[in-house]
Amino acid sequence: MNLHEYQSKARFAEYGIPVPMGKVAHTSEDAYCVAQQAGCAVVVKAQVLVGGRGKAGGIRLANLPEEAREHACEILGMRIKGDRVRSVLIDPAASISQEIYLGITNDRAEAKPVLMASAEGGVEIEEINRLRPDAIVREYVDPVAGLFDFQAVKLASGMDLPRKHWRAFGKIVAALVRCFEESDAELAEINPLVITEDESLLALDGKMVIDDNALPRQPQLAALHDSSELSEAEGLAREAGISYVRLEGQIGCMVNGAGLAMTTMDMTLLYGKSSGIGPANFLDIGGGARADTVATALRIILSDENVKVVLCNIFGGITRGDEVARGILTACEEVKLGVPMIIRLQGTNAEEGSAIINDAGLSGIYAAGTLTEAARMAVDAAGKAP
Ligand code: GDP
Ligand code: MN
Protein backbone atom coordinates (compact mmCIF):
# COMPACT_ATOMS: atom_id res chain seq x y z
CA MET A 1 0.00 0.00 0.00
CA ASN A 2 1.32 3.41 -0.98
CA LEU A 3 0.93 6.35 1.36
CA HIS A 4 0.36 9.85 0.06
CA GLU A 5 3.11 12.40 0.53
CA TYR A 6 1.24 14.16 3.33
CA GLN A 7 0.63 10.85 5.13
CA SER A 8 4.26 9.81 4.81
CA LYS A 9 5.48 13.15 6.10
CA ALA A 10 3.05 13.05 9.03
CA ARG A 11 4.45 9.62 9.89
CA PHE A 12 8.03 10.91 9.54
CA ALA A 13 7.18 13.80 11.87
CA GLU A 14 6.01 11.33 14.53
CA TYR A 15 9.55 9.97 14.53
CA GLY A 16 11.12 13.41 14.84
CA ILE A 17 12.07 14.01 11.22
CA PRO A 18 11.72 17.74 10.43
CA VAL A 19 9.01 18.35 7.81
CA PRO A 20 7.21 21.51 6.66
CA MET A 21 4.04 22.24 8.62
CA GLY A 22 1.58 21.88 5.78
CA LYS A 23 -2.12 21.15 5.41
CA VAL A 24 -4.20 19.27 2.87
CA ALA A 25 -6.86 21.05 0.81
CA HIS A 26 -9.60 19.49 -1.29
CA THR A 27 -10.88 22.64 -2.95
CA SER A 28 -9.24 25.79 -4.25
CA GLU A 29 -11.08 27.79 -1.56
CA ASP A 30 -9.54 25.53 1.12
CA ALA A 31 -6.18 26.10 -0.52
CA TYR A 32 -6.67 29.85 -0.29
CA CYS A 33 -7.54 29.64 3.42
CA VAL A 34 -4.60 27.41 4.25
CA ALA A 35 -2.20 29.67 2.36
CA GLN A 36 -3.59 32.72 4.11
CA GLN A 37 -3.20 31.11 7.52
CA ALA A 38 0.36 30.14 6.64
CA GLY A 39 1.07 33.81 6.01
CA CYS A 40 4.06 33.10 3.78
CA ALA A 41 4.89 31.80 0.31
CA VAL A 42 3.64 28.23 -0.12
CA VAL A 43 4.03 25.28 -2.48
CA VAL A 44 0.87 23.68 -3.83
CA LYS A 45 1.51 19.96 -4.28
CA ALA A 46 -0.69 17.41 -6.06
CA GLN A 47 -1.36 14.39 -3.84
CA VAL A 48 -1.22 11.38 -6.14
CA LEU A 49 0.49 8.05 -5.66
CA VAL A 50 2.89 8.44 -8.57
CA GLY A 51 6.29 10.09 -8.79
CA GLY A 52 7.47 12.88 -11.05
CA ARG A 53 4.73 15.28 -10.05
CA GLY A 54 7.11 18.21 -10.35
CA LYS A 55 7.80 17.56 -14.02
CA ALA A 56 4.08 17.02 -14.71
CA GLY A 57 3.19 20.47 -13.37
CA GLY A 58 1.72 19.14 -10.14
CA ILE A 59 3.95 21.27 -7.91
CA ARG A 60 3.77 25.08 -7.99
CA LEU A 61 5.08 27.88 -5.89
CA ALA A 62 2.65 30.60 -4.75
CA ASN A 63 3.70 33.87 -3.17
CA LEU A 64 0.17 35.00 -2.33
CA PRO A 65 -2.97 33.17 -1.16
CA GLU A 66 -4.70 34.20 -4.43
CA GLU A 67 -1.98 32.44 -6.41
CA ALA A 68 -2.33 29.35 -4.23
CA ARG A 69 -6.04 29.33 -5.08
CA GLU A 70 -5.31 29.60 -8.81
CA HIS A 71 -2.69 26.85 -8.74
CA ALA A 72 -4.95 24.59 -6.68
CA CYS A 73 -7.76 25.21 -9.14
CA GLU A 74 -5.55 24.02 -12.01
CA ILE A 75 -3.97 21.10 -10.18
CA LEU A 76 -7.16 19.66 -8.65
CA GLY A 77 -8.75 17.39 -11.22
CA MET A 78 -5.58 17.18 -13.28
CA ARG A 79 -4.41 13.71 -14.27
CA ILE A 80 -0.83 12.73 -13.53
CA LYS A 81 0.24 9.47 -15.19
CA GLY A 82 -3.44 8.50 -15.27
CA ASP A 83 -4.19 9.31 -11.62
CA ARG A 84 -6.71 12.04 -10.91
CA VAL A 85 -5.63 14.64 -8.34
CA ARG A 86 -8.24 14.86 -5.57
CA SER A 87 -6.29 16.88 -3.02
CA VAL A 88 -3.33 19.20 -2.73
CA LEU A 89 -0.86 19.68 0.08
CA ILE A 90 -0.13 23.31 0.92
CA ASP A 91 3.32 23.51 2.49
CA PRO A 92 5.17 26.65 3.56
CA ALA A 93 7.77 27.13 0.82
CA ALA A 94 11.36 26.35 1.70
CA SER A 95 14.39 28.11 0.30
CA ILE A 96 16.70 25.39 -0.85
CA SER A 97 20.46 25.40 -0.99
CA GLN A 98 20.95 21.67 -1.68
CA GLU A 99 18.72 18.65 -2.42
CA ILE A 100 19.73 15.29 -0.99
CA TYR A 101 18.27 11.81 -1.46
CA LEU A 102 17.74 9.53 1.55
CA GLY A 103 15.82 6.27 1.42
CA ILE A 104 15.56 2.82 2.92
CA THR A 105 14.20 -0.33 1.33
CA ASN A 106 14.70 -4.09 1.58
CA ASP A 107 17.59 -5.59 -0.35
CA ARG A 108 16.44 -9.09 -1.17
CA ALA A 109 19.85 -10.38 -2.22
CA GLU A 110 21.42 -9.27 1.08
CA ALA A 111 18.25 -10.07 3.04
CA LYS A 112 18.68 -6.77 4.87
CA PRO A 113 17.27 -3.27 4.72
CA VAL A 114 19.56 -0.99 2.77
CA LEU A 115 19.94 2.75 3.36
CA MET A 116 20.72 4.78 0.28
CA ALA A 117 21.88 8.37 0.23
CA SER A 118 22.99 10.70 -2.50
CA ALA A 119 24.05 14.31 -2.72
CA GLU A 120 22.20 14.45 -6.04
CA GLY A 121 18.66 14.37 -4.68
CA GLY A 122 15.50 15.76 -6.22
CA VAL A 123 15.53 13.39 -9.18
CA GLU A 124 14.24 9.84 -8.90
CA ILE A 125 16.67 7.29 -7.47
CA GLU A 126 16.38 5.09 -10.58
CA GLU A 127 17.54 8.07 -12.60
CA ILE A 128 20.53 8.75 -10.32
CA ASN A 129 21.37 5.06 -10.44
CA ARG A 130 21.28 5.05 -14.23
CA LEU A 131 23.27 8.24 -14.80
CA ARG A 132 25.70 8.26 -11.88
CA PRO A 133 25.55 5.01 -9.89
CA ASP A 134 28.66 6.07 -7.96
CA ALA A 135 26.74 9.02 -6.54
CA ILE A 136 24.69 6.66 -4.35
CA VAL A 137 26.14 5.57 -0.99
CA ARG A 138 24.70 2.41 0.59
CA GLU A 139 24.68 1.02 4.11
CA TYR A 140 23.03 -2.25 5.08
CA VAL A 141 21.13 -2.34 8.35
CA ASP A 142 21.60 -5.51 10.33
CA PRO A 143 18.10 -6.72 11.21
CA VAL A 144 19.23 -8.01 14.61
CA ALA A 145 21.86 -5.50 15.73
CA GLY A 146 20.09 -2.51 14.16
CA LEU A 147 21.67 0.67 12.89
CA PHE A 148 25.03 1.78 14.31
CA ASP A 149 25.82 5.50 14.64
CA PHE A 150 28.96 5.10 12.53
CA GLN A 151 26.83 3.99 9.58
CA ALA A 152 25.07 7.34 9.40
CA VAL A 153 28.50 8.97 9.57
CA LYS A 154 29.66 6.79 6.68
CA LEU A 155 26.66 7.87 4.63
CA ALA A 156 27.26 11.54 5.44
CA SER A 157 30.97 11.43 4.64
CA GLY A 158 30.39 9.21 1.59
CA MET A 159 28.22 11.85 0.03
CA ASP A 160 30.42 14.75 1.15
CA LEU A 161 27.78 16.28 3.36
CA PRO A 162 29.27 19.35 5.10
CA ARG A 163 30.36 18.30 8.57
CA LYS A 164 28.13 20.79 10.37
CA HIS A 165 25.08 18.83 9.18
CA TRP A 166 26.26 15.40 10.31
CA ARG A 167 24.57 15.42 13.69
CA ALA A 168 21.17 16.46 12.31
CA PHE A 169 21.55 14.04 9.41
CA GLY A 170 22.43 11.19 11.79
CA LYS A 171 19.23 11.82 13.75
CA ILE A 172 17.17 11.78 10.57
CA VAL A 173 18.77 8.53 9.40
CA ALA A 174 18.10 6.83 12.75
CA ALA A 175 14.52 8.12 12.77
CA LEU A 176 13.90 6.94 9.22
CA VAL A 177 15.18 3.44 10.01
CA ARG A 178 12.92 3.24 13.05
CA CYS A 179 9.95 4.57 11.09
CA PHE A 180 10.62 2.02 8.32
CA GLU A 181 10.85 -0.92 10.70
CA GLU A 182 7.94 -0.02 12.95
CA SER A 183 5.68 0.68 9.97
CA ASP A 184 6.42 -2.67 8.28
CA ALA A 185 7.40 -0.56 5.28
CA GLU A 186 8.87 -1.81 2.03
CA LEU A 187 10.13 1.67 1.27
CA ALA A 188 10.59 4.92 3.17
CA GLU A 189 12.07 7.69 1.11
CA ILE A 190 12.84 11.39 1.54
CA ASN A 191 13.50 12.98 -1.83
CA PRO A 192 14.49 15.69 -1.53
CA LEU A 193 15.85 16.06 1.95
CA VAL A 194 17.01 19.65 1.67
CA ILE A 195 19.59 21.86 3.27
CA THR A 196 17.77 25.14 3.55
CA GLU A 197 19.39 28.53 3.09
CA ASP A 198 19.35 28.99 6.85
CA GLU A 199 21.37 25.77 7.15
CA SER A 200 18.83 23.35 8.55
CA LEU A 201 17.69 19.98 7.18
CA LEU A 202 14.08 19.52 6.10
CA ALA A 203 12.23 16.61 4.48
CA LEU A 204 10.37 18.29 1.60
CA ASP A 205 8.96 15.14 0.01
CA GLY A 206 8.03 11.81 1.54
CA LYS A 207 7.09 8.44 0.19
CA MET A 208 6.22 5.26 2.04
CA VAL A 209 5.12 1.87 0.77
CA ILE A 210 3.67 -0.42 3.43
CA ASP A 211 3.75 -4.20 3.12
CA ASP A 212 0.11 -5.21 2.48
CA ASN A 213 0.63 -8.41 4.45
CA ALA A 214 1.39 -6.35 7.55
CA LEU A 215 -1.76 -4.21 7.41
CA PRO A 216 -3.69 -6.39 9.89
CA ARG A 217 -1.14 -5.48 12.57
CA GLN A 218 -0.85 -1.87 11.44
CA PRO A 219 -4.42 -0.62 11.98
CA GLN A 220 -3.28 3.01 12.15
CA LEU A 221 -1.69 2.73 8.69
CA ALA A 222 -4.42 0.51 7.24
CA ALA A 223 -6.92 3.26 8.09
CA LEU A 224 -5.04 5.58 5.73
CA HIS A 225 -5.89 3.39 2.77
CA ASP A 226 -7.34 5.51 0.00
CA SER A 227 -9.89 3.36 -1.81
CA SER A 228 -10.47 6.09 -4.41
CA GLU A 229 -6.97 5.27 -5.65
CA LEU A 230 -8.02 1.77 -6.64
CA SER A 231 -9.57 1.23 -10.03
CA GLU A 232 -13.08 -0.20 -10.06
CA ALA A 233 -11.71 -3.61 -11.05
CA GLU A 234 -9.15 -3.61 -8.26
CA GLY A 235 -11.83 -2.60 -5.76
CA LEU A 236 -14.09 -5.46 -6.88
CA ALA A 237 -11.21 -7.91 -6.67
CA ARG A 238 -10.25 -6.84 -3.18
CA GLU A 239 -13.85 -7.24 -1.95
CA ALA A 240 -14.10 -10.74 -3.42
CA GLY A 241 -10.73 -11.83 -2.03
CA ILE A 242 -9.25 -12.17 -5.50
CA SER A 243 -5.64 -11.17 -6.20
CA TYR A 244 -5.67 -9.13 -9.39
CA VAL A 245 -2.94 -7.10 -11.05
CA ARG A 246 -3.66 -5.50 -14.36
CA LEU A 247 -0.97 -5.77 -17.02
CA GLU A 248 -0.58 -4.65 -20.61
CA GLY A 249 -1.28 -7.79 -22.69
CA GLN A 250 -4.30 -9.29 -24.45
CA ILE A 251 -4.80 -12.63 -22.74
CA GLY A 252 -7.05 -12.41 -19.70
CA CYS A 253 -5.88 -15.09 -17.27
CA MET A 254 -8.17 -16.74 -14.74
CA VAL A 255 -6.19 -19.14 -12.59
CA ASN A 256 -6.34 -20.68 -9.15
CA GLY A 257 -3.16 -20.41 -7.13
CA ALA A 258 -0.47 -17.74 -7.41
CA GLY A 259 2.23 -20.10 -8.66
CA LEU A 260 0.01 -21.56 -11.35
CA ALA A 261 -1.07 -18.05 -12.31
CA MET A 262 2.54 -17.00 -12.84
CA THR A 263 3.27 -20.16 -14.80
CA THR A 264 0.26 -19.45 -16.99
CA MET A 265 1.50 -15.92 -17.64
CA ASP A 266 4.97 -17.26 -18.49
CA MET A 267 3.48 -19.77 -20.92
CA THR A 268 1.52 -17.10 -22.79
CA LEU A 269 4.72 -15.07 -23.07
CA LEU A 270 6.70 -18.10 -24.20
CA TYR A 271 4.45 -18.54 -27.22
CA GLY A 272 3.26 -14.96 -27.65
CA LYS A 273 6.19 -12.67 -26.94
CA SER A 274 7.64 -12.78 -30.47
CA SER A 275 4.33 -11.46 -31.82
CA GLY A 276 3.76 -8.93 -29.04
CA ILE A 277 1.18 -11.02 -27.20
CA GLY A 278 1.16 -11.59 -23.46
CA PRO A 279 -0.93 -11.72 -20.29
CA ALA A 280 -3.47 -8.97 -19.64
CA ASN A 281 -3.42 -9.65 -15.93
CA PHE A 282 -2.33 -11.71 -13.01
CA LEU A 283 -5.38 -13.20 -11.35
CA ASP A 284 -5.60 -15.76 -8.58
CA ILE A 285 -9.15 -16.73 -7.66
CA GLY A 286 -7.78 -18.45 -4.56
CA GLY A 287 -8.28 -21.95 -3.21
CA GLY A 288 -11.81 -23.27 -2.91
CA ALA A 289 -13.24 -20.44 -5.00
CA ARG A 290 -16.96 -20.91 -5.55
CA ALA A 291 -19.15 -20.14 -8.53
CA ASP A 292 -19.87 -16.52 -7.58
CA THR A 293 -16.16 -15.76 -7.13
CA VAL A 294 -15.43 -17.22 -10.54
CA ALA A 295 -18.15 -15.03 -12.02
CA THR A 296 -16.69 -11.94 -10.33
CA ALA A 297 -13.23 -12.86 -11.61
CA LEU A 298 -14.52 -13.14 -15.15
CA ARG A 299 -16.28 -9.79 -14.86
CA ILE A 300 -13.04 -8.20 -13.64
CA ILE A 301 -11.04 -9.71 -16.48
CA LEU A 302 -13.54 -8.58 -19.10
CA SER A 303 -13.65 -5.03 -17.74
CA ASP A 304 -10.24 -4.59 -19.38
CA GLU A 305 -10.86 -3.59 -22.99
CA ASN A 306 -7.42 -4.93 -24.04
CA VAL A 307 -8.56 -8.49 -23.39
CA LYS A 308 -8.98 -10.40 -26.65
CA VAL A 309 -9.27 -13.90 -25.21
CA VAL A 310 -9.75 -15.44 -21.78
CA LEU A 311 -7.51 -18.26 -20.66
CA CYS A 312 -8.95 -20.19 -17.79
CA ASN A 313 -6.44 -22.53 -16.18
CA ILE A 314 -7.80 -24.41 -13.19
CA PHE A 315 -6.18 -27.20 -11.28
CA GLY A 316 -8.82 -28.74 -9.07
CA GLY A 317 -7.51 -29.39 -5.61
CA ILE A 318 -9.60 -27.61 -3.04
CA THR A 319 -11.26 -25.82 -5.94
CA ARG A 320 -13.52 -28.34 -7.65
CA GLY A 321 -13.79 -28.49 -11.42
CA ASP A 322 -17.60 -28.64 -11.43
CA GLU A 323 -17.85 -25.54 -9.20
CA VAL A 324 -15.58 -23.63 -11.55
CA ALA A 325 -17.55 -24.79 -14.57
CA ARG A 326 -20.81 -23.64 -12.96
CA GLY A 327 -19.17 -20.32 -12.12
CA ILE A 328 -18.13 -19.84 -15.72
CA LEU A 329 -21.65 -20.56 -16.93
CA THR A 330 -23.18 -18.21 -14.35
CA ALA A 331 -20.76 -15.51 -15.40
CA CYS A 332 -21.52 -16.07 -19.08
CA GLU A 333 -25.23 -15.57 -18.34
CA GLU A 334 -24.52 -12.27 -16.60
CA VAL A 335 -21.70 -10.82 -18.67
CA LYS A 336 -21.59 -11.00 -22.41
CA LEU A 337 -18.40 -12.91 -23.07
CA GLY A 338 -17.68 -11.24 -26.41
CA VAL A 339 -14.25 -12.90 -26.73
CA PRO A 340 -13.23 -16.54 -27.05
CA MET A 341 -12.47 -18.48 -23.90
CA ILE A 342 -9.99 -21.33 -23.62
CA ILE A 343 -10.50 -23.59 -20.64
CA ARG A 344 -8.06 -26.06 -19.21
CA LEU A 345 -9.49 -28.00 -16.30
CA GLN A 346 -7.49 -30.62 -14.41
CA GLY A 347 -7.69 -32.35 -11.06
CA THR A 348 -10.65 -32.85 -8.74
CA ASN A 349 -13.93 -33.24 -10.64
CA ALA A 350 -12.31 -32.18 -13.92
CA GLU A 351 -14.48 -34.57 -15.97
CA GLU A 352 -17.68 -33.34 -14.33
CA GLY A 353 -16.55 -29.78 -15.03
CA SER A 354 -15.81 -30.45 -18.69
CA ALA A 355 -19.16 -32.21 -19.06
CA ILE A 356 -21.01 -29.22 -17.59
CA ILE A 357 -19.29 -26.87 -20.04
CA ASN A 358 -19.85 -29.16 -23.04
CA ASP A 359 -23.52 -29.76 -22.18
CA ALA A 360 -24.12 -26.01 -22.05
CA GLY A 361 -23.09 -25.89 -25.70
CA LEU A 362 -21.89 -22.28 -25.59
CA SER A 363 -20.14 -21.01 -28.67
CA GLY A 364 -16.68 -19.47 -28.38
CA ILE A 365 -15.64 -21.72 -25.53
CA TYR A 366 -12.88 -24.22 -26.23
CA ALA A 367 -11.42 -26.97 -24.09
CA ALA A 368 -7.67 -27.59 -23.95
CA GLY A 369 -6.08 -30.75 -22.58
CA THR A 370 -2.74 -29.35 -21.48
CA LEU A 371 -1.40 -25.96 -20.46
CA THR A 372 0.88 -25.93 -23.53
CA GLU A 373 -2.09 -26.48 -25.78
CA ALA A 374 -4.15 -23.88 -23.89
CA ALA A 375 -1.41 -21.23 -24.10
CA ARG A 376 -0.92 -21.84 -27.83
CA MET A 377 -4.64 -21.62 -28.48
CA ALA A 378 -4.91 -18.38 -26.48
CA VAL A 379 -1.97 -16.77 -28.29
CA ASP A 380 -3.44 -17.88 -31.59
CA ALA A 381 -6.87 -16.43 -30.76
CA ALA A 382 -5.35 -13.15 -29.53
CA GLY A 383 -3.33 -12.88 -32.74
CA LYS A 384 -6.42 -13.34 -34.91
CA ALA A 385 -8.59 -10.93 -32.89
CA PRO A 386 -9.57 -7.70 -34.66
P1 GDP B 1 8.06 14.89 -6.97
O1 GDP B 1 8.42 15.59 -8.27
O2 GDP B 1 6.76 14.15 -7.11
O3 GDP B 1 9.15 14.02 -6.45
O4 GDP B 1 7.80 16.05 -5.88
P2 GDP B 1 8.77 16.79 -4.83
O5 GDP B 1 8.00 17.06 -3.61
O6 GDP B 1 10.04 16.04 -4.64
O7 GDP B 1 9.08 18.18 -5.52
C1 GDP B 1 9.79 18.26 -6.73
C2 GDP B 1 10.75 19.44 -6.70
O8 GDP B 1 10.04 20.64 -6.48
C3 GDP B 1 11.77 19.36 -5.58
O9 GDP B 1 12.87 18.56 -5.92
C4 GDP B 1 12.13 20.81 -5.41
O10 GDP B 1 13.14 21.17 -6.35
C5 GDP B 1 10.86 21.55 -5.75
N1 GDP B 1 10.20 21.96 -4.50
C6 GDP B 1 9.35 21.25 -3.74
N2 GDP B 1 9.00 21.92 -2.64
C7 GDP B 1 9.67 23.11 -2.69
C8 GDP B 1 9.75 24.25 -1.83
O11 GDP B 1 9.14 24.35 -0.78
N3 GDP B 1 10.53 25.29 -2.26
C9 GDP B 1 11.23 25.24 -3.42
N4 GDP B 1 11.99 26.28 -3.75
N5 GDP B 1 11.18 24.18 -4.23
C10 GDP B 1 10.42 23.12 -3.89
MN1 MN C 1 10.32 13.94 -4.82
JSON list of C-alpha atoms and ligand atoms in Angstrom, two decimals, residues 5 9 20 42-43 45-46 50-55 59 61 91-96 99 121-124 191-192 194 204-206, ligand 1:
[
{"chain": "A", "resi": 5, "resn": "GLU", "atom": "CA", "xyz": [3.11, 12.40, 0.53]},
{"chain": "A", "resi": 9, "resn": "LYS", "atom": "CA", "xyz": [5.48, 13.15, 6.10]},
{"chain": "A", "resi": 20, "resn": "PRO", "atom": "CA", "xyz": [7.21, 21.51, 6.66]},
{"chain": "A", "resi": 42, "resn": "VAL", "atom": "CA", "xyz": [3.64, 28.23, -0.12]},
{"chain": "A", "resi": 43, "resn": "VAL", "atom": "CA", "xyz": [4.03, 25.28, -2.48]},
{"chain": "A", "resi": 45, "resn": "LYS", "atom": "CA", "xyz": [1.51, 19.96, -4.28]},
{"chain": "A", "resi": 46, "resn": "ALA", "atom": "CA", "xyz": [-0.69, 17.41, -6.06]},
{"chain": "A", "resi": 50, "resn": "VAL", "atom": "CA", "xyz": [2.89, 8.44, -8.57]},
{"chain": "A", "resi": 51, "resn": "GLY", "atom": "CA", "xyz": [6.29, 10.09, -8.79]},
{"chain": "A", "resi": 52, "resn": "GLY", "atom": "CA", "xyz": [7.47, 12.88, -11.05]},
{"chain": "A", "resi": 53, "resn": "ARG", "atom": "CA", "xyz": [4.73, 15.28, -10.05]},
{"chain": "A", "resi": 54, "resn": "GLY", "atom": "CA", "xyz": [7.11, 18.21, -10.35]},
{"chain": "A", "resi": 55, "resn": "LYS", "atom": "CA", "xyz": [7.80, 17.56, -14.02]},
{"chain": "A", "resi": 59, "resn": "ILE", "atom": "CA", "xyz": [3.95, 21.27, -7.91]},
{"chain": "A", "resi": 61, "resn": "LEU", "atom": "CA", "xyz": [5.08, 27.88, -5.89]},
{"chain": "A", "resi": 91, "resn": "ASP", "atom": "CA", "xyz": [3.32, 23.51, 2.49]},
{"chain": "A", "resi": 92, "resn": "PRO", "atom": "CA", "xyz": [5.17, 26.65, 3.56]},
{"chain": "A", "resi": 93, "resn": "ALA", "atom": "CA", "xyz": [7.77, 27.13, 0.82]},
{"chain": "A", "resi": 94, "resn": "ALA", "atom": "CA", "xyz": [11.36, 26.35, 1.70]},
{"chain": "A", "resi": 95, "resn": "SER", "atom": "CA", "xyz": [14.39, 28.11, 0.30]},
{"chain": "A", "resi": 96, "resn": "ILE", "atom": "CA", "xyz": [16.70, 25.39, -0.85]},
{"chain": "A", "resi": 99, "resn": "GLU", "atom": "CA", "xyz": [18.72, 18.65, -2.42]},
{"chain": "A", "resi": 121, "resn": "GLY", "atom": "CA", "xyz": [18.66, 14.37, -4.68]},
{"chain": "A", "resi": 122, "resn": "GLY", "atom": "CA", "xyz": [15.50, 15.76, -6.22]},
{"chain": "A", "resi": 123, "resn": "VAL", "atom": "CA", "xyz": [15.53, 13.39, -9.18]},
{"chain": "A", "resi": 124, "resn": "GLU", "atom": "CA", "xyz": [14.24, 9.84, -8.90]},
{"chain": "A", "resi": 191, "resn": "ASN", "atom": "CA", "xyz": [13.50, 12.98, -1.83]},
{"chain": "A", "resi": 192, "resn": "PRO", "atom": "CA", "xyz": [14.49, 15.69, -1.53]},
{"chain": "A", "resi": 194, "resn": "VAL", "atom": "CA", "xyz": [17.01, 19.65, 1.67]},
{"chain": "A", "resi": 204, "resn": "LEU", "atom": "CA", "xyz": [10.37, 18.29, 1.60]},
{"chain": "A", "resi": 205, "resn": "ASP", "atom": "CA", "xyz": [8.96, 15.14, 0.01]},
{"chain": "A", "resi": 206, "resn": "GLY", "atom": "CA", "xyz": [8.03, 11.81, 1.54]},
{"chain": "B", "resi": 1, "resn": "GDP", "atom": "P1", "xyz": [8.06, 14.89, -6.97]},
{"chain": "B", "resi": 1, "resn": "GDP", "atom": "O1", "xyz": [8.42, 15.59, -8.27]},
{"chain": "B", "resi": 1, "resn": "GDP", "atom": "O2", "xyz": [6.76, 14.15, -7.11]},
{"chain": "B", "resi": 1, "resn": "GDP", "atom": "O3", "xyz": [9.15, 14.02, -6.45]},
{"chain": "B", "resi": 1, "resn": "GDP", "atom": "O4", "xyz": [7.80, 16.05, -5.88]},
{"chain": "B", "resi": 1, "resn": "GDP", "atom": "P2", "xyz": [8.77, 16.79, -4.83]},
{"chain": "B", "resi": 1, "resn": "GDP", "atom": "O5", "xyz": [8.00, 17.06, -3.61]},
{"chain": "B", "resi": 1, "resn": "GDP", "atom": "O6", "xyz": [10.04, 16.04, -4.64]},
{"chain": "B", "resi": 1, "resn": "GDP", "atom": "O7", "xyz": [9.08, 18.18, -5.52]},
{"chain": "B", "resi": 1, "resn": "GDP", "atom": "C1", "xyz": [9.79, 18.26, -6.73]},
{"chain": "B", "resi": 1, "resn": "GDP", "atom": "C2", "xyz": [10.75, 19.44, -6.70]},
{"chain": "B", "resi": 1, "resn": "GDP", "atom": "O8", "xyz": [10.04, 20.64, -6.48]},
{"chain": "B", "resi": 1, "resn": "GDP", "atom": "C3", "xyz": [11.77, 19.36, -5.58]},
{"chain": "B", "resi": 1, "resn": "GDP", "atom": "O9", "xyz": [12.87, 18.56, -5.92]},
{"chain": "B", "resi": 1, "resn": "GDP", "atom": "C4", "xyz": [12.13, 20.81, -5.41]},
{"chain": "B", "resi": 1, "resn": "GDP", "atom": "O10", "xyz": [13.14, 21.17, -6.35]},
{"chain": "B", "resi": 1, "resn": "GDP", "atom": "C5", "xyz": [10.86, 21.55, -5.75]},
{"chain": "B", "resi": 1, "resn": "GDP", "atom": "N1", "xyz": [10.20, 21.96, -4.50]},
{"chain": "B", "resi": 1, "resn": "GDP", "atom": "C6", "xyz": [9.35, 21.25, -3.74]},
{"chain": "B", "resi": 1, "resn": "GDP", "atom": "N2", "xyz": [9.00, 21.92, -2.64]},
{"chain": "B", "resi": 1, "resn": "GDP", "atom": "C7", "xyz": [9.67, 23.11, -2.69]},
{"chain": "B", "resi": 1, "resn": "GDP", "atom": "C8", "xyz": [9.75, 24.25, -1.83]},
{"chain": "B", "resi": 1, "resn": "GDP", "atom": "O11", "xyz": [9.14, 24.35, -0.78]},
{"chain": "B", "resi": 1, "resn": "GDP", "atom": "N3", "xyz": [10.53, 25.29, -2.26]},
{"chain": "B", "resi": 1, "resn": "GDP", "atom": "C9", "xyz": [11.23, 25.24, -3.42]},
{"chain": "B", "resi": 1, "resn": "GDP", "atom": "N4", "xyz": [11.99, 26.28, -3.75]},
{"chain": "B", "resi": 1, "resn": "GDP", "atom": "N5", "xyz": [11.18, 24.18, -4.23]},
{"chain": "B", "resi": 1, "resn": "GDP", "atom": "C10", "xyz": [10.42, 23.12, -3.89]}
]
